């Protein structure tokens, strides 16, 4: 079935600014709270939020097999479970409904009033109920930089890194949408030169510039997913700020890897951009040497040209862009990650989230964390307001943006923006 929603000549009767991340060719999916306090599944064109639950009730999806309450839910999980054919049919239909030449909704003021909201009138929610969360470690540049800092610079990559997409399982309970502030965590750290740890607030809070993909129900327990089918089970992508407490991490990560340094907060952009929308931006990933084992080998273009940037905004100041990177630098592809994830028969469900790992490019300005940008705090970054940062300060807001662009269309993710607050203080009731 062709992806008619990607037609670059199509224009919408809704207003779309020239550099909008959300032209009619995007049609991402999300969940929002309306001004009437109704939670609904929706999409976005320009600065208009579109209530897909209302569209379904008004019979605009006639002819597409959907359960009656498909879009009247507080998560996208059921829709994602329906699979690629349904995603494509729905996205194509939305493109038809909002095409400038289609009068059906355009000229129906009563229906329009029920279906369309301004973005400032809605409150974005977490788009899926995330049952399981896996974070990979798939940027060769990032893994090399960290290896140089903490291990032998001559052997920065561990022996397994070039053979498997390394990852770990994290908690999904503290994944939050853009706009939700994050508290500086407490934890155990080992001060320099000391032999005994102390407990207190982390002093080295970092961002990690990542993307994440959301899966559909992929397999039953024990079943593997072959590499040439893996992309069929990926619904779409979001931006991910995978917050990290570097001092807690340094003390706790041997022997079992990330734990409390990572699970205090992860922030994602609220709109899931579908793989269909990203199709025009496919590119080859870096050459893999040595060649991976046969179950991970693939030909063709399986990465995407996604421009990424990170800015730090101190309180009452303007943001300063501190990093510009690109998803195409990732050594391991999303399909390789998903294939490896299920190679032992691990079950993957609708709404599961898989983080890319920190995305660092080959140049210092493209590194995806403060750890790398300041080289462990040795080279502070100067912000536009004159202040300096080695890591993230209380009341700083970290803003990540991502978009794809060619001569015909721009498809963006919006942003994931979150403020770092001081440690949580429990109010005692006397």
Short mmCIF file of C-alpha atoms in Angstrom, two decimals:
data_model
loop_
_atom_site.label_atom_id
_atom_site.label_comp_id
_atom_site.label_asym_id
_atom_site.label_seq_id
_atom_site.Cartn_x
_atom_site.Cartn_y
_atom_site.Cartn_z
CA UNK A 1 0.00 0.00 0.00
CA UNK A 2 1.53 3.35 -1.05
CA UNK A 3 2.23 6.07 1.54
CA UNK A 4 0.04 8.76 -0.03
CA UNK A 5 0.39 10.89 3.13
CA UNK A 6 4.00 11.62 2.11
CA UNK A 7 3.02 13.43 -1.12
CA UNK A 8 5.23 16.55 -0.99
CA UNK A 9 2.88 18.49 -3.29
CA UNK A 10 0.00 18.19 -0.82
CA UNK A 11 -1.01 21.28 1.14
CA UNK A 12 -3.41 21.57 4.05
CA UNK A 13 -6.32 23.93 4.57
CA UNK A 14 -4.94 24.35 8.10
CA UNK A 15 -2.31 27.06 8.48
CA UNK A 16 1.27 25.74 8.56
CA UNK A 17 4.27 28.05 9.06
CA UNK A 18 7.06 27.63 6.46
CA UNK A 19 9.58 26.09 8.90
CA UNK A 20 7.05 24.10 10.92
CA UNK A 21 8.10 20.64 12.15
CA UNK A 22 4.53 19.49 11.51
CA UNK A 23 3.45 19.95 7.87
CA UNK A 24 0.66 17.74 6.51
CA UNK A 25 3.38 15.27 5.41
CA UNK A 26 4.29 14.52 9.04
CA UNK A 27 1.07 13.47 10.85
CA UNK A 28 2.63 12.26 14.11
CA UNK A 29 0.60 10.61 16.87
CA UNK A 30 0.23 11.66 20.48
CA UNK A 31 -2.16 11.93 23.42
CA UNK A 32 -3.45 15.20 24.84
CA UNK A 33 -5.82 16.66 27.39
CA UNK A 34 -8.35 19.06 25.83
CA UNK A 35 -9.65 22.28 27.36
CA UNK A 36 -12.75 20.25 28.37
CA UNK A 37 -10.44 17.91 30.37
CA UNK A 38 -10.98 15.04 27.94
CA UNK A 39 -7.96 12.81 27.21
CA UNK A 40 -7.80 11.80 23.55
CA UNK A 41 -5.49 10.35 20.94
CA UNK A 42 -4.53 13.04 18.45
CA UNK A 43 -2.30 14.30 15.70
CA UNK A 44 -0.88 17.70 14.80
CA UNK A 45 -0.68 19.83 11.66
CA UNK A 46 1.10 23.18 12.07
CA UNK A 47 -0.04 24.57 15.44
CA UNK A 48 -3.36 22.75 15.34
CA UNK A 49 -4.01 19.74 17.57
CA UNK A 50 -6.48 17.32 16.00
CA UNK A 51 -8.76 15.13 18.11
CA UNK A 52 -8.78 11.72 16.42
CA UNK A 53 -11.37 10.41 18.90
CA UNK A 54 -13.80 13.10 17.73
CA UNK A 55 -12.94 12.41 14.08
CA UNK A 56 -13.71 8.73 14.60
CA UNK A 57 -17.03 9.46 16.33
CA UNK A 58 -17.98 11.71 13.41
CA UNK A 59 -17.30 8.77 11.06
CA UNK A 60 -14.32 10.26 9.20
CA UNK A 61 -12.53 6.89 9.35
CA UNK A 62 -15.37 5.03 7.63
CA UNK A 63 -14.08 1.99 5.73
CA UNK A 64 -11.03 1.46 8.00
CA UNK A 65 -11.46 -1.40 10.45
CA UNK A 66 -11.02 0.15 13.90
CA UNK A 67 -12.49 -0.76 17.28
CA UNK A 68 -15.17 1.76 18.31
CA UNK A 69 -13.03 3.36 21.03
CA UNK A 70 -9.66 3.13 19.24
CA UNK A 71 -8.88 6.85 19.58
CA UNK A 72 -10.94 7.54 22.70
CA UNK A 73 -8.26 6.16 25.00
CA UNK A 74 -5.51 7.67 27.10
CA UNK A 75 -2.69 5.80 25.31
CA UNK A 76 -1.76 4.79 21.76
CA UNK A 77 -1.04 1.16 22.72
CA UNK A 78 -4.14 -0.38 21.12
CA UNK A 79 -3.68 1.57 17.90
CA UNK A 80 0.00 0.56 17.75
CA UNK A 81 -1.04 -3.09 18.35
CA UNK A 82 -3.15 -2.99 15.17
CA UNK A 83 0.02 -3.00 13.07
CA UNK A 84 1.58 -1.30 10.09
CA UNK A 85 -1.34 -1.68 7.67
CA UNK A 86 -3.72 0.18 10.02
CA UNK A 87 -1.15 2.89 10.83
CA UNK A 88 -0.70 3.59 7.12
CA UNK A 89 -4.44 3.56 6.32
CA UNK A 90 -5.17 6.01 9.16
CA UNK A 91 -2.29 8.33 8.33
CA UNK A 92 -3.26 8.37 4.63
CA UNK A 93 -6.88 9.14 5.56
CA UNK A 94 -5.86 12.03 7.86
CA UNK A 95 -3.82 13.49 4.98
CA UNK A 96 -6.93 13.28 2.73
CA UNK A 97 -9.22 14.90 5.33
CA UNK A 98 -6.92 17.89 5.79
CA UNK A 99 -5.95 18.28 2.12
CA UNK A 100 -6.71 21.83 0.96
CA UNK A 101 -8.92 20.43 -1.85
CA UNK A 102 -11.14 18.31 0.42
CA UNK A 103 -14.21 20.31 1.58
CA UNK A 104 -15.74 17.61 3.85
CA UNK A 105 -14.32 18.86 7.15
CA UNK A 106 -12.90 22.14 5.83
CA UNK A 107 -16.40 23.49 5.11
CA UNK A 108 -18.13 21.96 8.14
CA UNK A 109 -17.75 24.55 10.91
CA UNK A 110 -19.65 22.44 13.46
CA UNK A 111 -17.36 19.42 13.03
CA UNK A 112 -14.24 21.59 12.89
CA UNK A 113 -15.11 23.12 16.24
CA UNK A 114 -15.23 19.64 17.84
CA UNK A 115 -12.11 18.26 16.14
CA UNK A 116 -9.52 21.06 16.04
CA UNK A 117 -7.80 22.83 18.94
CA UNK A 118 -4.93 25.29 19.13
CA UNK A 119 -1.78 23.71 20.55
CA UNK A 120 -1.78 26.17 23.46
CA UNK A 121 -5.26 24.90 24.43
CA UNK A 122 -4.13 21.29 24.97
CA UNK A 123 -1.80 19.62 27.44
CA UNK A 124 0.41 16.88 25.99
CA UNK A 125 0.54 13.56 27.82
CA UNK A 126 2.82 10.52 27.66
CA UNK A 127 1.78 9.00 24.29
CA UNK A 128 2.03 5.33 25.28
CA UNK A 129 1.86 3.22 28.40
CA UNK A 130 5.49 2.11 28.37
CA UNK A 131 5.65 -1.40 29.77
CA UNK A 132 9.35 -1.97 29.23
CA UNK A 133 12.26 0.32 28.45
CA UNK A 134 15.64 -0.68 27.04
CA UNK A 135 18.53 1.71 26.54
CA UNK A 136 21.22 0.88 24.02
CA UNK A 137 24.79 2.19 23.77
CA UNK A 138 25.15 2.39 20.01
CA UNK A 139 27.22 5.48 19.16
CA UNK A 140 30.80 4.46 18.43
CA UNK A 141 32.02 8.03 19.02
CA UNK A 142 30.28 8.22 22.41
CA UNK A 143 31.48 4.80 23.55
CA UNK A 144 35.03 5.68 22.44
CA UNK A 145 34.98 9.03 24.26
CA UNK A 146 33.75 7.45 27.50
CA UNK A 147 36.30 4.63 27.15
CA UNK A 148 39.11 7.16 26.73
CA UNK A 149 38.00 9.06 29.82
CA UNK A 150 37.45 6.14 32.18
CA UNK A 151 39.60 3.33 30.81
CA UNK A 152 42.68 2.78 28.67
CA UNK A 153 42.61 5.30 25.77
CA UNK A 154 44.36 2.71 23.57
CA UNK A 155 41.54 0.22 24.17
CA UNK A 156 38.59 2.57 24.54
CA UNK A 157 35.99 0.14 23.15
CA UNK A 158 35.35 -3.03 25.10
CA UNK A 159 35.88 -6.25 23.07
CA UNK A 160 32.15 -6.97 22.63
CA UNK A 161 31.14 -3.49 21.43
CA UNK A 162 31.78 -4.02 17.69
CA UNK A 163 29.91 -7.36 17.74
CA UNK A 164 26.65 -6.66 19.60
CA UNK A 165 24.36 -3.68 20.18
CA UNK A 166 25.12 -3.29 23.89
CA UNK A 167 22.15 -2.32 26.06
CA UNK A 168 20.51 -2.57 29.47
CA UNK A 169 16.96 -2.66 30.80
CA UNK A 170 15.82 0.48 32.60
CA UNK A 171 12.69 1.47 34.52
CA UNK A 172 9.72 2.98 32.72
CA UNK A 173 8.06 4.45 35.84
CA UNK A 174 9.98 7.74 35.60
CA UNK A 175 9.69 8.38 31.85
CA UNK A 176 7.88 11.71 31.50
CA UNK A 177 6.76 13.91 28.58
CA UNK A 178 8.35 17.24 27.67
CA UNK A 179 7.53 20.06 30.09
CA UNK A 180 7.56 17.97 33.28
CA UNK A 181 10.37 19.18 35.58
CA UNK A 182 12.92 16.75 36.99
CA UNK A 183 14.42 16.75 40.50
CA UNK A 184 18.14 16.42 41.12
CA UNK A 185 18.49 12.91 42.60
CA UNK A 186 20.04 11.83 45.89
CA UNK A 187 22.41 8.90 45.95
CA UNK A 188 25.68 7.33 47.02
CA UNK A 189 28.91 8.75 45.60
CA UNK A 190 32.58 8.23 46.35
CA UNK A 191 34.34 11.60 46.77
CA UNK A 192 37.75 11.90 45.08
CA UNK A 193 40.51 10.45 47.24
CA UNK A 194 38.11 8.86 49.74
CA UNK A 195 37.64 5.15 50.45
CA UNK A 196 34.12 5.39 51.95
CA UNK A 197 31.02 6.61 50.09
CA UNK A 198 28.71 9.43 51.20
CA UNK A 199 24.98 9.93 50.63
CA UNK A 200 23.74 13.23 49.25
CA UNK A 201 22.49 15.03 46.16
CA UNK A 202 24.25 14.28 42.88
CA UNK A 203 26.63 17.06 41.84
CA UNK A 204 27.18 15.94 38.24
CA UNK A 205 23.81 15.92 36.47
CA UNK A 206 24.07 15.42 32.72
CA UNK A 207 21.78 15.16 29.73
CA UNK A 208 22.11 12.44 27.13
CA UNK A 209 21.00 13.33 23.62
CA UNK A 210 19.08 10.31 22.37
CA UNK A 211 16.19 9.21 20.22
CA UNK A 212 13.93 6.27 21.08
CA UNK A 213 11.71 4.02 19.03
CA UNK A 214 8.32 2.63 20.05
CA UNK A 215 7.45 -0.95 19.13
CA UNK A 216 4.29 -2.85 18.35
CA UNK A 217 3.64 -6.40 19.56
CA UNK A 218 6.55 -8.13 17.88
CA UNK A 219 6.72 -11.75 19.00
CA UNK A 220 5.70 -14.40 21.48
CA UNK A 221 8.10 -15.54 24.16
CA UNK A 222 10.82 -17.69 22.59
CA UNK A 223 10.31 -16.29 19.08
CA UNK A 224 13.06 -14.33 17.32
CA UNK A 225 12.60 -11.48 14.83
CA UNK A 226 14.69 -11.77 11.66
CA UNK A 227 16.65 -8.68 10.65
CA UNK A 228 14.72 -8.20 7.40
CA UNK A 229 11.40 -7.97 9.30
CA UNK A 230 12.47 -5.87 12.27
CA UNK A 231 11.39 -2.48 10.87
CA UNK A 232 7.81 -3.74 10.45
CA UNK A 233 7.53 -3.77 14.25
CA UNK A 234 8.76 -0.20 14.79
CA UNK A 235 5.89 2.32 14.97
CA UNK A 236 7.89 5.52 15.20
CA UNK A 237 10.42 7.65 17.03
CA UNK A 238 10.64 10.33 19.74
CA UNK A 239 13.43 12.51 21.11
CA UNK A 240 14.82 11.30 24.44
CA UNK A 241 16.76 13.14 27.11
CA UNK A 242 18.08 10.26 29.19
CA UNK A 243 19.15 12.16 32.30
CA UNK A 244 22.26 10.85 34.02
CA UNK A 245 23.89 11.40 37.43
CA UNK A 246 27.55 10.87 36.54
CA UNK A 247 28.94 10.76 40.10
CA UNK A 248 26.36 8.20 41.24
CA UNK A 249 26.99 6.22 38.06
CA UNK A 250 30.75 6.16 38.55
CA UNK A 251 30.40 4.58 42.00
CA UNK A 252 27.61 2.08 41.24
CA UNK A 253 28.02 0.86 37.66
CA UNK A 254 30.63 -1.87 38.30
CA UNK A 255 29.77 -4.77 38.11
CA UNK A 256 26.19 -4.59 36.80
CA UNK A 257 25.98 -1.30 34.93
CA UNK A 258 23.52 1.63 35.15
CA UNK A 259 21.06 1.68 38.05
CA UNK A 260 19.99 4.66 40.22
CA UNK A 261 22.15 7.08 38.20
CA UNK A 262 19.80 6.59 35.25
CA UNK A 263 16.33 5.66 36.48
CA UNK A 264 15.44 8.90 38.32
CA UNK A 265 14.15 10.50 35.09
CA UNK A 266 13.98 10.18 31.32
CA UNK A 267 12.17 12.85 29.27
CA UNK A 268 10.64 12.30 25.82
CA UNK A 269 9.05 14.47 23.15
CA UNK A 270 5.27 13.91 23.15
CA UNK A 271 4.66 13.35 19.41
CA UNK A 272 5.66 9.99 17.91
CA UNK A 273 6.87 10.55 14.34
CA UNK A 274 6.07 7.43 12.31
CA UNK A 275 8.62 5.45 10.34
CA UNK A 276 6.45 6.13 7.26
CA UNK A 277 6.95 9.89 7.73
CA UNK A 278 10.72 9.39 8.04
CA UNK A 279 10.93 7.20 4.91
CA UNK A 280 12.24 10.00 2.60
CA UNK A 281 15.23 10.54 4.92
CA UNK A 282 16.77 7.08 4.86
CA UNK A 283 20.57 7.01 4.66
CA UNK A 284 23.28 4.38 4.98
CA UNK A 285 24.71 3.84 8.45
CA UNK A 286 28.48 3.79 9.11
CA UNK A 287 30.39 0.82 7.71
CA UNK A 288 30.54 -1.97 10.27
CA UNK A 289 33.98 -3.51 10.67
CA UNK A 290 34.27 -6.33 11.55
CA UNK A 291 31.14 -7.48 9.77
CA UNK A 292 28.48 -8.47 12.33
CA UNK A 293 27.38 -12.09 12.73
CA UNK A 294 24.91 -13.26 10.04
CA UNK A 295 21.74 -12.66 12.13
CA UNK A 296 22.64 -8.94 12.35
CA UNK A 297 23.74 -8.41 8.74
CA UNK A 298 21.63 -6.13 6.53
CA UNK A 299 21.95 -4.39 3.19
CA UNK A 300 20.52 -1.05 2.11
CA UNK A 301 19.74 2.15 3.97
CA UNK A 302 18.60 1.56 7.53
CA UNK A 303 19.54 4.81 9.24
CA UNK A 304 17.94 8.27 9.04
CA UNK A 305 19.27 11.79 8.50
CA UNK A 306 17.87 13.44 11.62
CA UNK A 307 19.46 16.76 12.66
CA UNK A 308 19.65 17.06 16.44
CA UNK A 309 20.55 19.91 18.78
CA UNK A 310 20.73 20.56 22.51
CA UNK A 311 20.42 23.92 24.25
CA UNK A 312 20.83 24.89 27.90
CA UNK A 313 18.63 27.70 29.21
CA UNK A 314 19.49 29.16 32.63
CA UNK A 315 16.56 30.60 34.59
CA UNK A 316 15.48 34.01 33.23
CA UNK A 317 18.01 33.83 30.36
CA UNK A 318 17.93 32.82 26.70
CA UNK A 319 18.98 29.31 25.61
CA UNK A 320 22.49 28.56 24.30
CA UNK A 321 22.93 25.74 21.79
CA UNK A 322 25.74 23.52 23.13
CA UNK A 323 25.60 20.55 20.74
CA UNK A 324 24.56 19.79 17.14
CA UNK A 325 24.58 16.14 16.13
CA UNK A 326 22.85 13.72 13.76
CA UNK A 327 21.20 10.33 14.19
CA UNK A 328 22.94 9.03 11.05
CA UNK A 329 26.21 8.69 13.02
CA UNK A 330 24.80 5.72 14.99
CA UNK A 331 26.87 2.58 14.46
CA UNK A 332 24.08 0.08 15.22
CA UNK A 333 20.68 0.52 13.50
CA UNK A 334 17.27 0.30 15.15
CA UNK A 335 16.51 -2.93 13.26
CA UNK A 336 19.77 -4.47 14.49
CA UNK A 337 18.90 -3.40 18.03
CA UNK A 338 15.43 -4.96 17.86
CA UNK A 339 16.69 -8.15 16.19
CA UNK A 340 19.40 -8.56 18.82
CA UNK A 341 16.91 -7.80 21.60
CA UNK A 342 14.70 -10.71 20.51
CA UNK A 343 17.52 -13.06 19.47
CA UNK A 344 17.16 -14.92 22.79
CA UNK A 345 13.36 -15.05 22.56
CA UNK A 346 12.72 -11.97 24.75
CA UNK A 347 9.15 -10.79 24.25
CA UNK A 348 8.58 -7.26 22.91
CA UNK A 349 5.15 -5.64 23.35
CA UNK A 350 3.15 -2.71 22.02
CA UNK A 351 4.38 0.52 23.61
CA UNK A 352 7.82 -0.75 24.56
CA UNK A 353 10.48 1.94 24.22
CA UNK A 354 14.07 1.44 23.06
CA UNK A 355 16.59 4.26 23.58
CA UNK A 356 19.36 4.74 21.03
CA UNK A 357 22.04 5.55 23.56
CA UNK A 358 23.82 8.91 23.56
CA UNK A 359 24.21 10.21 19.99
CA UNK A 360 27.65 11.75 19.49
CA UNK A 361 29.13 12.80 16.18
CA UNK A 362 32.79 12.88 15.14
CA UNK A 363 33.51 16.52 16.11
CA UNK A 364 33.60 18.06 19.63
CA UNK A 365 30.58 20.27 18.87
CA UNK A 366 28.53 17.17 18.03
CA UNK A 367 29.05 15.30 21.30
CA UNK A 368 25.77 14.27 22.95
CA UNK A 369 26.50 14.81 26.67
CA UNK A 370 28.13 17.33 28.98
CA UNK A 371 30.51 14.56 30.07
CA UNK A 372 32.01 14.66 26.56
CA UNK A 373 31.44 18.35 25.73
CA UNK A 374 33.39 19.46 28.85
CA UNK A 375 35.59 16.32 28.89
CA UNK A 376 34.56 15.34 32.40
CA UNK A 377 34.33 18.96 33.56
CA UNK A 378 37.87 19.93 32.52
CA UNK A 379 36.70 22.35 29.78
CA UNK A 380 33.61 24.29 30.96
CA UNK A 381 31.16 25.59 28.34
CA UNK A 382 30.44 29.32 28.31
CA UNK A 383 26.76 30.20 27.87
CA UNK A 384 25.40 33.33 26.19
CA UNK A 385 24.58 34.94 29.56
CA UNK A 386 28.27 34.75 30.52
CA UNK A 387 27.90 31.87 32.99
CA UNK A 388 29.80 28.60 32.64
CA UNK A 389 28.69 25.00 32.87
CA UNK A 390 30.60 21.81 33.58
CA UNK A 391 27.32 19.94 34.13
CA UNK A 392 23.67 20.99 34.53
CA UNK A 393 22.79 23.46 37.30
CA UNK A 394 19.58 23.60 39.30
CA UNK A 395 16.86 25.57 37.46
CA UNK A 396 18.55 25.06 34.07
CA UNK A 397 16.21 23.90 31.32
CA UNK A 398 17.60 21.42 28.78
CA UNK A 399 15.95 21.69 25.35
CA UNK A 400 16.46 19.08 22.62
CA UNK A 401 15.16 19.47 19.07
CA UNK A 402 15.23 17.22 16.04
CA UNK A 403 14.17 17.44 12.40
CA UNK A 404 14.74 16.01 8.93
CA UNK A 405 14.86 18.28 5.90
CA UNK A 406 15.35 18.01 2.14
CA UNK A 407 14.53 20.41 -0.70
CA UNK A 408 10.84 19.41 -0.62
CA UNK A 409 9.80 18.88 2.99
CA UNK A 410 10.77 19.27 6.64
CA UNK A 411 9.62 16.64 9.15
CA UNK A 412 10.33 17.44 12.79
CA UNK A 413 9.83 16.09 16.29
CA UNK A 414 9.15 19.38 18.06
CA UNK A 415 11.17 19.38 21.26
CA UNK A 416 11.74 17.73 24.59
CA UNK A 417 12.26 20.45 27.18
CA UNK A 418 12.69 19.85 30.90
CA UNK A 419 13.84 21.90 33.85
CA UNK A 420 16.16 20.54 36.53
CA UNK A 421 14.88 21.36 40.02
CA UNK A 422 16.75 21.03 43.33
CA UNK A 423 16.33 17.75 45.26
CA UNK A 424 12.78 16.84 46.24
CA UNK A 425 11.85 18.03 49.75
CA UNK A 426 9.19 16.04 51.50
CA UNK A 427 6.66 18.20 53.33
CA UNK A 428 6.16 16.85 56.84
CA UNK A 429 2.68 17.15 58.26
CA UNK A 430 2.73 17.84 62.03
#
